XYZ file of C-alpha atoms in Angstrom:
686
model
C -30.424 -32.032 76.922
C -32.689 -35.042 77.432
C -32.577 -38.230 75.436
C -35.875 -37.755 73.590
C -37.911 -34.916 72.144
C -41.701 -34.594 72.305
C -43.394 -32.989 69.324
C -46.008 -31.173 71.361
C -45.501 -28.191 73.619
C -47.527 -27.075 76.596
C -49.699 -24.017 76.349
C -47.487 -22.437 78.935
C -44.945 -20.468 76.805
C -42.226 -20.912 79.420
C -42.320 -24.707 79.664
C -41.942 -27.393 77.023
C -41.880 -31.113 77.648
C -38.315 -31.950 76.881
C -37.286 -34.748 79.122
C -35.408 -33.072 81.958
C -34.954 -29.764 80.135
C -36.188 -26.195 80.466
C -36.493 -23.443 77.770
C -35.168 -20.195 79.238
C -36.015 -17.846 76.355
C -39.346 -16.947 74.792
C -40.821 -17.779 72.372
C -40.025 -21.421 73.053
C -41.873 -22.864 70.059
C -39.160 -21.710 67.668
C -36.489 -23.494 69.645
C -38.584 -26.602 69.910
C -39.240 -26.791 66.181
C -35.579 -26.206 65.354
C -34.611 -29.018 67.667
C -37.168 -31.307 66.043
C -35.415 -30.822 62.679
C -32.070 -32.037 64.039
C -31.801 -35.788 63.411
C -28.903 -36.260 65.809
C -29.694 -38.164 69.003
C -29.344 -35.528 71.670
C -28.588 -38.042 74.353
C -25.224 -38.662 72.786
C -24.257 -34.987 73.120
C -22.812 -33.492 76.312
C -24.944 -31.123 78.331
C -24.554 -27.476 77.393
C -23.207 -25.106 79.967
C -25.946 -23.012 81.558
C -26.341 -19.598 80.032
C -25.661 -16.619 82.244
C -29.125 -15.181 82.525
C -28.030 -11.822 83.808
C -25.678 -11.097 80.873
C -28.181 -12.430 78.345
C -31.051 -10.381 79.639
C -28.892 -7.288 79.759
C -28.365 -7.543 75.947
C -24.593 -6.985 75.974
C -22.845 -8.433 72.829
C -20.060 -10.961 73.258
C -16.557 -9.554 72.915
C -14.574 -10.758 69.858
C -11.398 -12.576 70.615
C -8.023 -11.815 68.976
C -6.170 -8.564 68.207
C -8.092 -5.459 67.275
C -8.188 -4.542 63.536
C -5.561 -2.088 62.362
C -6.713 1.506 62.380
C -7.402 3.025 58.959
C -5.487 6.190 58.160
C -5.656 8.239 54.977
C -1.900 8.321 54.356
C 0.009 5.448 56.044
C 3.613 5.837 57.101
C 6.300 4.650 54.682
C 9.025 2.240 55.732
C 12.574 3.475 55.344
C 13.727 0.617 53.101
C 15.427 1.458 49.821
C 13.526 0.377 46.730
C 13.873 0.244 42.949
C 10.880 0.992 40.760
C 9.830 -2.351 39.205
C 8.780 -2.466 35.539
C 5.590 -4.521 35.877
C 2.299 -3.576 37.517
C 1.959 -6.572 39.911
C 5.477 -6.071 41.270
C 4.921 -2.327 41.719
C 1.616 -2.816 43.563
C 3.047 -5.503 45.865
C 6.114 -3.357 46.588
C 4.175 -0.263 47.628
C 1.704 -2.282 49.700
C 4.660 -3.756 51.600
C 6.332 -0.334 52.004
C 3.154 1.092 53.534
C 2.333 -1.952 55.670
C -0.913 -2.776 53.857
C -2.342 -6.226 53.381
C -4.894 -6.860 50.629
C -7.661 -6.913 53.230
C -6.575 -3.699 54.942
C -6.049 -1.862 51.636
C -9.523 -2.926 50.558
C -11.063 -1.577 53.777
C -9.138 1.700 53.377
C -10.084 2.623 49.792
C -13.317 0.793 48.933
C -16.625 2.454 49.762
C -20.050 0.873 50.380
C -21.215 1.200 46.760
C -18.026 -0.078 45.113
C -17.986 -3.470 43.405
C -14.282 -4.221 43.822
C -13.751 -6.918 46.461
C -10.699 -7.980 48.452
C -9.853 -10.895 46.160
C -9.647 -8.545 43.165
C -6.808 -6.598 44.778
C -5.135 -9.888 45.637
C -5.263 -11.061 41.995
C -3.736 -7.731 40.916
C -0.843 -8.056 43.362
C -0.106 -11.639 42.333
C -0.373 -10.916 38.600
C -3.281 -13.282 37.957
C -5.412 -10.438 36.601
C -4.957 -6.783 35.722
C -7.342 -3.830 36.015
C -9.007 -2.898 32.754
C -12.444 -1.461 33.482
C -13.280 2.134 34.335
C -14.121 1.138 37.926
C -10.825 -0.712 38.349
C -8.796 2.204 37.016
C -10.602 4.507 39.440
C -9.518 2.212 42.295
C -5.929 2.467 41.048
C -6.160 6.249 41.283
C -7.227 5.943 44.938
C -4.263 3.668 45.673
C -1.913 6.166 43.999
C -3.328 8.947 46.164
C -3.082 6.848 49.343
C 0.571 6.031 48.688
C 1.283 9.584 47.454
C 2.470 8.344 44.064
C 2.354 10.400 40.835
C -0.984 10.366 39.058
C -1.078 7.594 36.468
C 1.854 5.729 38.047
C 0.148 2.329 38.041
C -1.721 2.853 34.770
C 1.575 3.478 32.964
C 2.686 -0.049 33.921
C -0.402 -1.777 32.531
C -0.496 -3.554 29.173
C -2.132 -1.187 26.681
C -4.369 -3.825 25.122
C -7.665 -2.134 25.877
C -8.903 1.415 26.178
C -11.841 1.279 28.541
C -11.227 4.808 29.791
C -11.491 6.319 26.323
C -14.573 4.458 25.124
C -17.247 6.615 26.797
C -15.825 9.741 25.130
C -15.864 8.182 21.639
C -19.072 6.176 21.974
C -20.719 8.126 19.134
C -18.200 6.809 16.577
C -18.563 3.562 14.663
C -17.205 0.374 16.198
C -14.409 0.053 13.629
C -13.293 3.658 14.156
C -13.352 3.211 17.940
C -11.048 0.196 17.634
C -8.591 2.152 15.483
C -8.577 5.283 17.628
C -8.724 3.859 21.156
C -5.236 2.351 20.982
C -3.680 5.804 20.492
C -5.641 7.817 23.085
C -4.231 8.775 26.515
C -5.578 7.104 29.638
C -7.209 10.317 30.893
C -8.798 11.107 27.524
C -12.368 11.183 28.848
C -11.359 13.584 31.656
C -9.840 16.179 29.330
C -11.758 19.236 28.047
C -13.835 18.761 24.913
C -11.623 21.060 22.855
C -8.529 19.083 23.800
C -10.257 15.777 23.025
C -11.152 17.036 19.554
C -7.557 18.150 19.021
C -6.237 14.712 20.000
C -8.710 12.892 17.749
C -7.826 15.138 14.801
C -4.105 14.490 15.304
C -4.521 10.727 15.612
C -6.709 10.561 12.505
C -4.390 12.757 10.446
C -0.964 11.443 11.461
C -1.398 7.855 12.638
C -4.482 6.527 10.856
C -4.303 8.354 7.527
C -0.595 9.100 7.236
C -0.892 12.890 6.814
C 0.643 13.019 3.308
C -1.144 14.454 0.288
C -0.846 11.143 -1.517
C -2.436 9.239 1.370
C -5.380 11.630 1.437
C -5.878 11.219 -2.309
C -5.555 7.456 -2.029
C -8.100 7.261 0.789
C -10.665 9.278 -1.170
C -10.006 7.329 -4.370
C -10.409 3.926 -2.731
C -13.830 4.900 -1.410
C -15.130 4.779 -5.014
C -15.248 1.200 -6.263
C -15.476 1.194 -10.054
C -12.892 -1.360 -11.224
C -13.871 -4.473 -13.173
C -13.081 -7.848 -11.643
C -11.875 -10.725 -13.817
C -13.210 -13.744 -11.921
C -11.071 -16.840 -12.112
C -9.816 -19.594 -9.858
C -6.193 -19.226 -10.872
C -3.473 -18.189 -8.471
C -2.848 -15.096 -10.579
C -6.329 -13.872 -9.978
C -6.169 -14.732 -6.318
C -3.447 -12.162 -5.888
C -5.189 -9.555 -8.015
C -8.558 -9.698 -6.353
C -7.542 -9.193 -2.787
C -9.441 -7.137 -0.233
C -9.013 -4.001 -2.331
C -11.215 -5.529 -5.063
C -14.230 -5.906 -2.770
C -17.315 -4.179 -4.161
C -16.045 -4.190 -7.772
C -18.136 -5.333 -10.735
C -17.528 -8.482 -12.743
C -16.180 -7.941 -16.239
C -18.369 -9.133 -19.144
C -17.724 -12.707 -20.230
C -16.146 -11.979 -23.630
C -13.732 -9.382 -22.145
C -12.865 -11.818 -19.378
C -11.988 -14.520 -21.913
C -9.782 -12.126 -23.883
C -7.890 -11.038 -20.773
C -7.375 -14.623 -19.631
C -5.963 -15.515 -23.056
C -3.519 -12.611 -22.752
C -2.471 -13.680 -19.242
C -1.955 -17.279 -20.387
C 0.175 -16.047 -23.309
C 2.437 -13.950 -21.057
C 2.742 -16.358 -18.099
C 3.157 -19.771 -19.769
C 6.571 -21.391 -19.582
C 6.755 -21.625 -23.372
C 5.081 -19.338 -25.889
C 1.996 -20.948 -27.503
C 2.678 -22.704 -30.784
C 2.692 -20.353 -33.759
C 3.068 -17.190 -31.640
C 6.105 -15.088 -30.779
C 6.720 -13.509 -27.392
C 9.224 -11.091 -25.916
C 9.640 -11.745 -22.202
C 7.142 -13.258 -19.797
C 5.224 -12.196 -16.683
C 5.452 -13.598 -13.214
C 2.425 -13.874 -10.950
C 2.978 -10.473 -9.366
C 3.286 -8.699 -12.731
C 0.236 -10.497 -14.112
C -1.783 -9.501 -11.042
C -0.725 -5.880 -11.486
C -1.726 -5.873 -15.176
C -5.108 -7.378 -14.307
C -5.712 -4.613 -11.798
C -4.695 -1.829 -14.210
C -6.837 -3.174 -17.057
C -9.765 -3.514 -14.657
C -9.389 0.119 -13.559
C -9.260 1.411 -17.142
C -12.295 -0.492 -18.398
C -14.127 0.230 -15.147
C -13.705 3.962 -15.759
C -14.799 3.644 -19.405
C -18.063 1.896 -18.527
C -18.912 3.961 -15.404
C -21.877 6.401 -15.672
C -20.838 9.901 -16.796
C -23.032 11.621 -14.192
C -21.950 9.547 -11.191
C -19.134 10.062 -8.701
C -16.608 8.428 -11.031
C -17.709 10.493 -14.067
C -16.867 7.757 -16.556
C -17.689 7.574 -20.258
C -20.726 5.332 -19.890
C -19.893 2.659 -22.496
C -22.242 -0.346 -22.118
C -20.440 -3.316 -20.603
C -21.360 -5.628 -23.494
C -19.377 -3.393 -25.890
C -16.092 -3.552 -23.981
C -13.215 -5.456 -25.596
C -9.414 -5.373 -25.645
C -9.355 -4.145 -29.259
C -10.526 -0.744 -27.953
C -6.982 -0.226 -26.607
C -5.715 0.360 -30.170
C -7.850 3.472 -30.751
C -6.290 6.877 -29.916
C -9.678 8.389 -29.042
C -10.052 5.900 -26.167
C -6.644 6.836 -24.764
C -7.208 10.568 -25.161
C -10.367 10.333 -23.087
C -8.755 8.085 -20.450
C -5.631 10.237 -20.068
C -7.710 13.404 -19.618
C -9.935 11.566 -17.127
C -6.868 10.557 -15.118
C -5.545 14.130 -15.148
C -8.852 15.593 -13.935
C -9.141 12.981 -11.208
C -5.622 13.384 -9.802
C -4.779 16.904 -10.996
C -1.670 15.966 -12.980
C 0.030 13.097 -14.798
C 2.360 10.581 -13.161
C 4.479 7.653 -14.279
C 1.346 5.490 -13.981
C 0.023 6.823 -17.306
C 3.445 6.274 -18.894
C 3.448 2.649 -17.746
C -0.039 2.077 -19.156
C 1.032 3.409 -22.560
C 4.073 1.120 -22.458
C 1.768 -1.804 -21.710
C -0.423 -0.987 -24.728
C 2.659 -0.539 -26.931
C 3.890 -4.017 -25.993
C 0.552 -5.486 -27.106
C 0.750 -3.804 -30.527
C 4.474 -4.412 -31.101
C 5.374 -5.888 -34.475
C 5.964 -9.660 -34.537
C 5.790 -10.216 -30.746
C 2.734 -8.177 -29.686
C -0.160 -10.364 -28.558
C -2.841 -8.144 -30.091
C -0.830 -7.769 -33.302
C -0.923 -11.578 -33.659
C -4.694 -11.752 -33.037
C -6.524 -9.815 -35.778
C -9.702 -11.683 -34.829
C -10.002 -9.330 -31.827
C -11.516 -6.763 -34.217
C -14.651 -8.920 -34.502
C -15.677 -7.889 -30.970
C -15.614 -4.144 -31.746
C -18.907 -2.233 -31.645
C -19.529 1.460 -32.448
C -19.565 3.865 -29.486
C -20.758 7.449 -29.973
C -17.962 10.041 -29.706
C -15.399 7.286 -29.156
C -15.236 4.648 -31.944
C -17.055 5.019 -35.271
C -18.320 2.289 -37.589
C -15.827 3.343 -40.278
C -12.915 2.853 -37.890
C -14.192 -0.615 -37.046
C -14.468 -1.544 -40.744
C -10.907 -0.365 -41.323
C -9.672 -2.434 -38.375
C -11.350 -5.548 -39.760
C -9.770 -4.997 -43.193
C -6.230 -3.969 -42.204
C -5.376 -4.869 -38.616
C -1.638 -4.242 -39.030
C -2.260 -0.674 -40.214
C -4.325 0.027 -37.084
C -1.504 -1.335 -34.892
C 1.110 0.752 -36.731
C -0.895 3.960 -36.349
C -1.443 3.280 -32.668
C 2.292 2.743 -32.077
C 3.077 6.147 -33.604
C 0.343 7.764 -31.503
C 1.367 6.044 -28.258
C 5.056 6.909 -28.621
C 4.267 10.597 -29.117
C 1.717 10.616 -26.277
C 4.210 8.921 -23.981
C 6.771 11.679 -24.618
C 4.140 14.353 -23.922
C 3.137 12.758 -20.628
C 6.730 12.174 -19.528
C 7.518 15.851 -20.061
C 4.815 17.045 -17.634
C 4.564 14.057 -15.267
C 5.021 14.690 -11.555
C 5.867 12.489 -8.607
C 2.741 12.156 -6.481
C 4.106 9.759 -3.901
C 7.514 10.477 -2.475
C 8.617 7.011 -1.276
C 11.008 8.569 1.245
C 8.505 10.950 2.868
C 7.087 8.590 5.553
C 10.569 7.588 6.775
C 12.457 10.888 6.433
C 13.329 11.092 10.175
C 15.004 7.694 9.857
C 16.872 8.403 6.624
C 18.182 11.704 7.994
C 19.612 10.024 11.099
C 23.310 9.245 11.283
C 22.497 5.535 11.553
C 19.209 4.769 9.720
C 19.231 1.100 10.746
C 19.902 2.023 14.370
C 17.024 4.482 14.259
C 14.614 1.917 12.791
C 15.769 -0.589 15.389
C 14.164 1.621 18.058
C 10.755 0.450 16.824
C 11.586 -3.185 17.587
C 12.836 -2.194 21.041
C 9.584 -0.313 21.647
C 7.677 -3.509 20.869
C 9.678 -5.411 23.494
C 9.093 -2.715 26.118
C 5.333 -2.745 25.542
C 4.947 -6.473 24.942
C 1.707 -7.635 26.638
C 1.720 -10.431 29.199
C 1.539 -13.786 27.420
C -0.331 -15.276 30.390
C -3.110 -12.681 30.582
C -3.251 -11.689 26.893
C -1.879 -14.605 24.849
C -3.196 -13.459 21.466
C -2.103 -9.841 21.899
C 1.347 -11.067 22.950
C 1.510 -13.351 19.906
C 0.609 -10.457 17.596
C 3.294 -8.283 19.181
C 5.871 -11.070 18.743
C 4.870 -11.413 15.094
C 5.289 -7.652 14.566
C 8.714 -7.797 16.234
C 9.868 -10.628 13.969
C 8.469 -8.957 10.845
C 10.508 -5.828 11.427
C 13.637 -7.689 12.544
C 13.561 -9.991 9.508
C 13.097 -6.964 7.268
C 16.100 -5.212 8.804
C 18.370 -8.263 8.538
C 17.269 -9.599 5.145
C 16.197 -6.578 3.074
C 13.758 -8.748 1.112
C 10.868 -7.608 -1.001
C 7.442 -8.069 0.524
C 6.632 -11.155 -1.551
C 9.742 -13.072 -0.453
C 9.212 -12.167 3.203
C 5.492 -12.930 3.110
C 5.897 -16.342 1.449
C 8.845 -17.432 3.609
C 8.360 -20.990 4.893
C 10.050 -22.599 7.904
C 11.520 -25.814 9.221
C 11.718 -26.369 12.985
C 14.937 -27.375 14.726
C 15.724 -30.998 14.063
C 13.239 -31.164 11.185
C 13.947 -32.132 7.600
C 14.226 -28.969 5.563
C 13.057 -28.598 1.964
C 15.479 -29.202 -0.874
C 16.506 -26.459 -3.272
C 14.468 -28.059 -6.065
C 11.344 -28.151 -3.907
C 11.739 -24.469 -3.059
C 12.398 -23.623 -6.710
C 9.126 -25.276 -7.621
C 7.293 -23.314 -4.921
C 9.260 -20.124 -5.754
C 9.740 -19.251 -2.106
C 12.381 -19.414 0.613
C 12.687 -21.188 3.951
C 13.859 -20.410 7.470
C 15.825 -23.393 8.796
C 18.265 -24.313 11.558
C 21.844 -24.745 10.356
C 23.573 -27.339 12.532
C 27.046 -26.531 11.219
C 26.760 -22.801 11.908
C 24.570 -23.233 14.978
C 22.035 -20.605 13.950
C 18.868 -19.794 12.014
C 19.460 -19.504 8.287
C 17.285 -18.079 5.491
C 17.605 -19.955 2.198
C 15.874 -18.647 -0.956
C 16.398 -19.958 -4.508
C 17.195 -17.320 -7.118
C 14.020 -18.016 -9.125
C 11.916 -16.777 -6.185
C 13.161 -13.205 -6.621
C 11.586 -10.608 -8.875
C 15.026 -9.776 -10.292
C 16.159 -13.391 -10.617
C 18.096 -12.564 -13.797
C 20.113 -9.853 -12.016
C 23.885 -10.165 -11.893
C 23.599 -10.153 -8.092
C 22.409 -13.785 -8.044
C 24.210 -15.369 -10.983
C 21.630 -18.192 -10.771
C 22.857 -19.038 -7.269
C 20.545 -19.250 -4.217
C 20.416 -16.569 -1.548
C 21.618 -17.711 1.864
C 22.003 -15.644 5.051
C 22.680 -16.672 8.651
C 20.611 -14.513 11.004
C 22.594 -12.976 13.891
C 21.743 -13.969 17.450
C 21.305 -10.362 18.569
C 18.630 -8.447 20.446
C 16.693 -11.578 21.570
C 15.984 -12.543 17.944
C 16.561 -16.285 18.436
C 14.542 -16.251 21.645
C 11.487 -14.883 19.867
C 11.894 -17.143 16.833
C 11.761 -20.163 19.148
C 8.820 -18.759 21.136
C 6.927 -17.876 17.973
C 7.325 -21.335 16.457
C 6.570 -23.145 19.708
C 3.661 -21.078 21.032
C 2.650 -17.832 19.331
C 2.137 -19.137 15.811
C -0.335 -21.764 17.033
C -2.243 -19.124 18.985
C -2.551 -16.960 15.872
C -3.670 -19.879 13.712
C -6.455 -20.925 16.059
C -8.497 -23.513 14.205
C -7.553 -22.375 10.688
C -5.605 -24.546 8.260
C -1.836 -24.147 8.422
C -0.511 -22.456 5.233
C 3.062 -23.575 6.121
C 4.361 -19.992 5.950
C 6.336 -18.482 8.822
C 4.086 -15.424 9.174
C 0.356 -16.105 9.543
C -2.696 -13.927 10.090
C -4.669 -13.726 13.322
C -7.289 -16.268 12.327
C -10.963 -15.806 13.182
C -13.827 -18.290 13.108
C -14.591 -17.262 9.524
C -10.954 -17.366 8.341
C -10.465 -19.947 5.597
C -6.847 -19.176 4.742
C -4.408 -17.913 7.374
C -1.752 -17.048 4.778
C -1.069 -13.352 4.300
C -2.080 -11.697 1.051
C -0.147 -8.781 -0.413
C -2.541 -6.220 1.047
C -2.858 -8.083 4.353
C 0.890 -8.189 4.927
C 1.233 -4.499 4.084
C -1.550 -3.657 6.551
C 0.059 -5.772 9.295
C 3.381 -3.967 8.859
C 1.676 -0.578 8.731
C -0.276 -1.417 11.902
C 2.959 -2.237 13.742
C 4.387 1.149 12.730
C 1.203 2.920 13.847
C 1.243 1.280 17.275
C 4.932 1.231 18.095
C 6.830 3.406 15.610
C 5.116 6.804 15.569
C 5.790 8.935 18.636
C 2.509 10.091 20.172
C 2.935 13.326 22.186
C -0.356 12.742 24.020
C 0.544 9.281 25.354
C 4.333 9.625 25.394
C 4.651 6.304 23.565
C 6.138 5.469 20.191
C 9.755 5.277 19.056
C 10.377 8.024 16.481
C 9.118 11.600 16.185
C 7.866 12.620 12.756
C 7.553 9.062 11.459
C 4.518 8.210 9.302
C 2.842 4.862 8.549
C 4.550 2.857 5.810
C 4.923 -0.653 4.453
C 7.687 -3.274 4.339
C 9.231 -1.968 1.114
C 10.537 1.139 2.893
C 12.950 -1.005 4.905
C 14.928 -1.495 1.697
C 15.333 2.293 1.519
C 16.585 2.286 5.111
C 19.178 -0.433 4.463
C 20.445 1.068 1.206
C 20.736 4.553 2.700
C 22.518 3.207 5.787
C 25.180 1.436 3.699
C 25.611 4.498 1.472
C 26.166 6.747 4.478
C 28.735 4.375 5.948
C 30.611 3.337 2.786
C 29.508 5.570 -0.092
C 29.328 2.461 -2.277
C 26.225 1.821 -4.374
C 27.515 -1.673 -5.020
C 27.637 -2.551 -1.323
C 24.217 -0.939 -0.841
C 22.954 -3.298 -3.548
C 24.324 -6.251 -1.562
C 22.057 -5.297 1.353
C 18.875 -5.462 -0.757
C 19.849 -8.035 -3.415
C 19.910 -5.548 -6.284
C 22.259 -3.867 -8.735
C 24.020 -0.527 -8.117
C 22.001 1.083 -10.927
C 18.686 0.157 -9.305
C 19.904 1.389 -5.924
C 20.921 4.745 -7.390
C 17.619 5.107 -9.230
C 15.094 3.910 -6.662
C 16.484 3.250 -3.172
C 19.532 5.242 -2.170
C 18.969 8.648 -0.577
C 22.534 9.903 -0.777
C 22.701 13.711 -0.920
C 25.770 15.908 -1.527
C 26.120 16.711 2.165
C 26.161 12.965 2.937
C 28.944 12.484 0.396
C 30.907 15.417 1.802
C 30.540 14.116 5.360
C 31.814 10.695 4.317
C 34.824 12.210 2.561
C 35.513 14.436 5.577
C 35.899 11.373 7.799
C 38.733 10.126 5.599
C 40.365 13.543 5.252
C 40.186 14.341 8.964
C 42.240 11.266 9.785
C 45.282 13.164 8.477
C 44.909 15.653 11.345
C 44.811 12.970 14.011
C 48.380 11.779 13.413
């Protein structure tokens, strides 16, 4: 090219005044203008080689250099190398691409059509494990890869983390968002492709067995909890905090005078020393006080509910409610019949309520007996309490208490004679209790969690929740603690300064700590933290147990404390407990409540414990959702089957042999005979 460029062109389209240059192609003006935009001094550039006019005019494209692209075939040949099926999706995809001689680029050209959105880099991120397919389009691409490599249908999908259910969502789009979240986890990957009748069958099974629990008691409980009629006793105390958990949402506030009476009763029964001038027999802990608050709220809530509503209460105005009503037989007759009509029969719940009322009216130590001024709050209620009865109560309070005691004792005997067991505590875990090794059977659930543990890199929160579920169940199996002690367990990291026994006694909770002498994680709980602190099992000595380093337990304790617990906390305040909730932006307290911990345990059983015939996942056939208390049944039954000793079974769950025999041990005659046969058969092996 010349050294300078002129901005004007001749009218002749074939010639432009570039110094010493000629434009060979028309239209020249385009080339001239493009050259004008280039600021580089053309004189400094070497002259371009002349263009072959004959080839250019002929219109033949230039040939691309390099090897020709590999031909695309529908089913590529497989290399003869031996291979082992890898457990993870990225490894499996990379292996089969290598076996079939596919690069990411060639595989993309072979399976992706013009309208598809999946690009070459997406397949590359799958093979390297940076990302994983989760959308409907991505799963469809996986099916094409399976077909190309002649793999079984669903081969790659089975290796994916089951943290989302994109394939099932279109088929359940009509359901509410909360129900979709609950159901989608338990639906098969090809759910939307199945016939409508089969989809309905799967949904019915998941709702009945996994979500609801499939027992008669669970169905009754679900229907009963949909009607909120209980009274709430608002207070800032810790006792009330436990009583008004999520299950109290939607309840009504109790009237002020009834609230004051109940708080006086709670203070009387929970204070360290009995108030001056009053006598007391026994005292309540926080858990017992919370339970009594809930039961009193249910009773008065039923009494003041409208008679023509869903609850079918008595309809007493709220301003006429008072604790003195509990001493009138007519009130109890109505309430007991109401309970029978609602449930269909009597249970031990009614017996416990009568015992509670009897303790209030007991001579010398009953709280109501020592407060005759409670009669001042009584008001007449048609067909329930007359004005004459109120006058008599104001004149002779002791006589009213004496008559009620006689009535309540007789009524208690009547109810006990016909009471039935509505909730069989063993029913949800029968497949485990009937196994030869109940603990070994329950252990399968923890192993299922490890097998299906999501990737911590791609799904950090889901992996943290799975690790928490694993540790919950493992701690339950090793410690046999009640829910409260497990839920309130604190921790001290390795090398940290652990809490003293006096500090833990004041907090009434235990601590997980590293024992340097034993070289392992130890659980230390003062005796006062237990519900049965006065039991002969403790003898006022603390509970101490060194956790075994088995089944990757120590590995996950360290990971949980170092990484997972912080992920679960997010930005919420640290409650200093070992187990914490999955905090959200609106979470104020990450500590588990009684209901929250039960739900977390139940959710782990739903996801990993119950065998699902439609997905092939889950550890145990016939298992039903249950809470942490059932682990105590598993431990006690396991020890009984192995030793036949109720005393040793009590050691496993920190309780007495009598309590084990009455509440926990499932030790049938055939179990006893089998245990004796082991000893007797040894004589034949000599």
